[in-house]
Amino acid sequence: MTIGENCEIHPTVVIGDGVTVGDRVSIGPYAVLTGPVDLGDDCWIGAHVTLGAPPEWIGKVHPRTWTKVSPHQGVVIGAGTVIREMCAVQQGAERPTSIGRGGFVMNHTSVEHDVRIGDDCVIAPSSTLGGHVTLGDGVNLGMSTVVHQRRVIGARAMVGMGSVVAKDVPPFATVFGNPVALRGTNRVGMDRSGIPEDDIAAVEKLYASGRLSAVADLPQSLADAFAWWRALAVKPLVS
């Protein structure tokens, strides 16, 4: 294990082999970190958080000890991310499970194996992300959101509380329901990200049409976000 400078780690924390902790990291009581785990600078990890438990995948190896390096693909947490109490982030089975920089993962959230979460995402309490889920940058998931395995949520999309995401959600969308339906544009999230008003209006017009055929008319920065999503989405909510 490697621990950075100026960290505050409670004496009850269990840190196994293969764990790297950056500088100025705070880890609360009874957290368990099983390597391989790479925890970036300035992260805050709450009480009873588990980072690096084996994948919840029948047949995958469950090591007999919490302190030896797991045979799985590890966990990577970006700098400045907050993971609140009672959260669980599993090891990847086929790729590292990763959370980007500046994330805020609220209490009792489960991040399953092979999940990839972009930078600056907010995940409200008691949410569940199934295996191989991918979130773009700046995604906001409301309380108790459930995202089905292998689904993709595009950059700066907003998912309302209690929603079930069974299809791939495009960028900048607002969706909610069980299953989720397109409800409009995430205007608030786009505005907070510094996206110009004319660009927000262009996305609103696109979603009002109910189809994504006019993506080419968007500014390049927004069109790139749709291109990223299209490359990954196999069950698009909107086509």
mmCIF file with all atom_site columns, C-alpha atoms in Angstrom, residues 1 13-21 30-39 49-55 63 65-76 88-92:
data_model
loop_
_atom_site.group_PDB
_atom_site.id
_atom_site.type_symbol
_atom_site.label_atom_id
_atom_site.label_alt_id
_atom_site.label_comp_id
_atom_site.label_asym_id
_atom_site.label_entity_id
_atom_site.label_seq_id
_atom_site.pdbx_PDB_ins_code
_atom_site.Cartn_x
_atom_site.Cartn_y
_atom_site.Cartn_z
_atom_site.occupancy
_atom_site.B_iso_or_equiv
_atom_site.pdbx_formal_charge
_atom_site.auth_seq_id
_atom_site.auth_comp_id
_atom_site.auth_asym_id
_atom_site.auth_atom_id
_atom_site.pdbx_PDB_model_num
ATOM 1  C CA . MET A 1 1  ? 0.000   0.000   0.000   1.00 0.00 ? 1  MET A CA 1
ATOM 2  C CA . VAL A 1 13 ? -10.016 1.690   8.385   1.00 0.00 ? 13 VAL A CA 1
ATOM 3  C CA . VAL A 1 14 ? -8.849  -1.512  6.652   1.00 0.00 ? 14 VAL A CA 1
ATOM 4  C CA . ILE A 1 15 ? -6.434  -0.841  3.775   1.00 0.00 ? 15 ILE A CA 1
ATOM 5  C CA . GLY A 1 16 ? -5.121  -3.861  1.892   1.00 0.00 ? 16 GLY A CA 1
ATOM 6  C CA . ASP A 1 17 ? -2.173  -4.463  -0.377  1.00 0.00 ? 17 ASP A CA 1
ATOM 7  C CA . GLY A 1 18 ? -2.283  -2.824  -3.793  1.00 0.00 ? 18 GLY A CA 1
ATOM 8  C CA . VAL A 1 19 ? -4.047  0.324   -2.570  1.00 0.00 ? 19 VAL A CA 1
ATOM 9  C CA . THR A 1 20 ? -2.639  3.747   -3.488  1.00 0.00 ? 20 THR A CA 1
ATOM 10 C CA . VAL A 1 21 ? -4.014  6.757   -1.598  1.00 0.00 ? 21 VAL A CA 1
ATOM 11 C CA . TYR A 1 30 ? -14.683 1.305   9.254   1.00 0.00 ? 30 TYR A CA 1
ATOM 12 C CA . ALA A 1 31 ? -14.077 1.902   5.562   1.00 0.00 ? 31 ALA A CA 1
ATOM 13 C CA . VAL A 1 32 ? -12.521 -1.062  3.729   1.00 0.00 ? 32 VAL A CA 1
ATOM 14 C CA . LEU A 1 33 ? -10.213 -0.666  0.713   1.00 0.00 ? 33 LEU A CA 1
ATOM 15 C CA . THR A 1 34 ? -9.152  -3.858  -1.083  1.00 0.00 ? 34 THR A CA 1
ATOM 16 C CA . GLY A 1 35 ? -6.599  -3.481  -3.867  1.00 0.00 ? 35 GLY A CA 1
ATOM 17 C CA . PRO A 1 36 ? -6.055  -2.805  -6.572  1.00 0.00 ? 36 PRO A CA 1
ATOM 18 C CA . VAL A 1 37 ? -7.470  0.638   -5.722  1.00 0.00 ? 37 VAL A CA 1
ATOM 19 C CA . ASP A 1 38 ? -6.098  3.993   -6.911  1.00 0.00 ? 38 ASP A CA 1
ATOM 20 C CA . LEU A 1 39 ? -7.581  6.844   -4.862  1.00 0.00 ? 39 LEU A CA 1
ATOM 21 C CA . VAL A 1 49 ? -17.551 2.694   2.530   1.00 0.00 ? 49 VAL A CA 1
ATOM 22 C CA . THR A 1 50 ? -16.181 -0.358  0.707   1.00 0.00 ? 50 THR A CA 1
ATOM 23 C CA . LEU A 1 51 ? -13.870 0.161   -2.260  1.00 0.00 ? 51 LEU A CA 1
ATOM 24 C CA . GLY A 1 52 ? -12.672 -2.906  -4.121  1.00 0.00 ? 52 GLY A CA 1
ATOM 25 C CA . ALA A 1 53 ? -14.903 -5.767  -3.016  1.00 0.00 ? 53 ALA A CA 1
ATOM 26 C CA . PRO A 1 54 ? -15.036 -8.489  -5.698  1.00 0.00 ? 54 PRO A CA 1
ATOM 27 C CA . PRO A 1 55 ? -17.552 -8.187  -8.553  1.00 0.00 ? 55 PRO A CA 1
ATOM 28 C CA . PRO A 1 63 ? -10.713 -13.905 -2.063  1.00 0.00 ? 63 PRO A CA 1
ATOM 29 C CA . THR A 1 65 ? -8.859  -12.203 2.830   1.00 0.00 ? 65 THR A CA 1
ATOM 30 C CA . TRP A 1 66 ? -9.614  -8.490  2.550   1.00 0.00 ? 66 TRP A CA 1
ATOM 31 C CA . THR A 1 67 ? -5.976  -7.455  2.808   1.00 0.00 ? 67 THR A CA 1
ATOM 32 C CA . LYS A 1 68 ? -4.398  -9.210  -0.193  1.00 0.00 ? 68 LYS A CA 1
ATOM 33 C CA . VAL A 1 69 ? -4.552  -7.872  -3.745  1.00 0.00 ? 69 VAL A CA 1
ATOM 34 C CA . SER A 1 70 ? -7.691  -9.028  -5.547  1.00 0.00 ? 70 SER A CA 1
ATOM 35 C CA . PRO A 1 71 ? -7.291  -10.892 -8.868  1.00 0.00 ? 71 PRO A CA 1
ATOM 36 C CA . HIS A 1 72 ? -9.811  -8.542  -10.485 1.00 0.00 ? 72 HIS A CA 1
ATOM 37 C CA . GLN A 1 73 ? -9.427  -5.299  -12.469 1.00 0.00 ? 73 GLN A CA 1
ATOM 38 C CA . GLY A 1 74 ? -9.446  -2.765  -9.667  1.00 0.00 ? 74 GLY A CA 1
ATOM 39 C CA . VAL A 1 75 ? -11.039 0.569   -8.801  1.00 0.00 ? 75 VAL A CA 1
ATOM 40 C CA . VAL A 1 76 ? -9.873  4.051   -9.855  1.00 0.00 ? 76 VAL A CA 1
ATOM 41 C CA . ALA A 1 88 ? -19.965 0.296   -2.217  1.00 0.00 ? 88 ALA A CA 1
ATOM 42 C CA . VAL A 1 89 ? -17.736 0.403   -5.300  1.00 0.00 ? 89 VAL A CA 1
ATOM 43 C CA . GLN A 1 90 ? -16.875 -3.038  -6.683  1.00 0.00 ? 90 GLN A CA 1
ATOM 44 C CA . GLN A 1 91 ? -13.765 -4.219  -8.482  1.00 0.00 ? 91 GLN A CA 1
ATOM 45 C CA . GLY A 1 92 ? -14.036 -4.415  -12.239 1.00 0.00 ? 92 GLY A CA 1
#
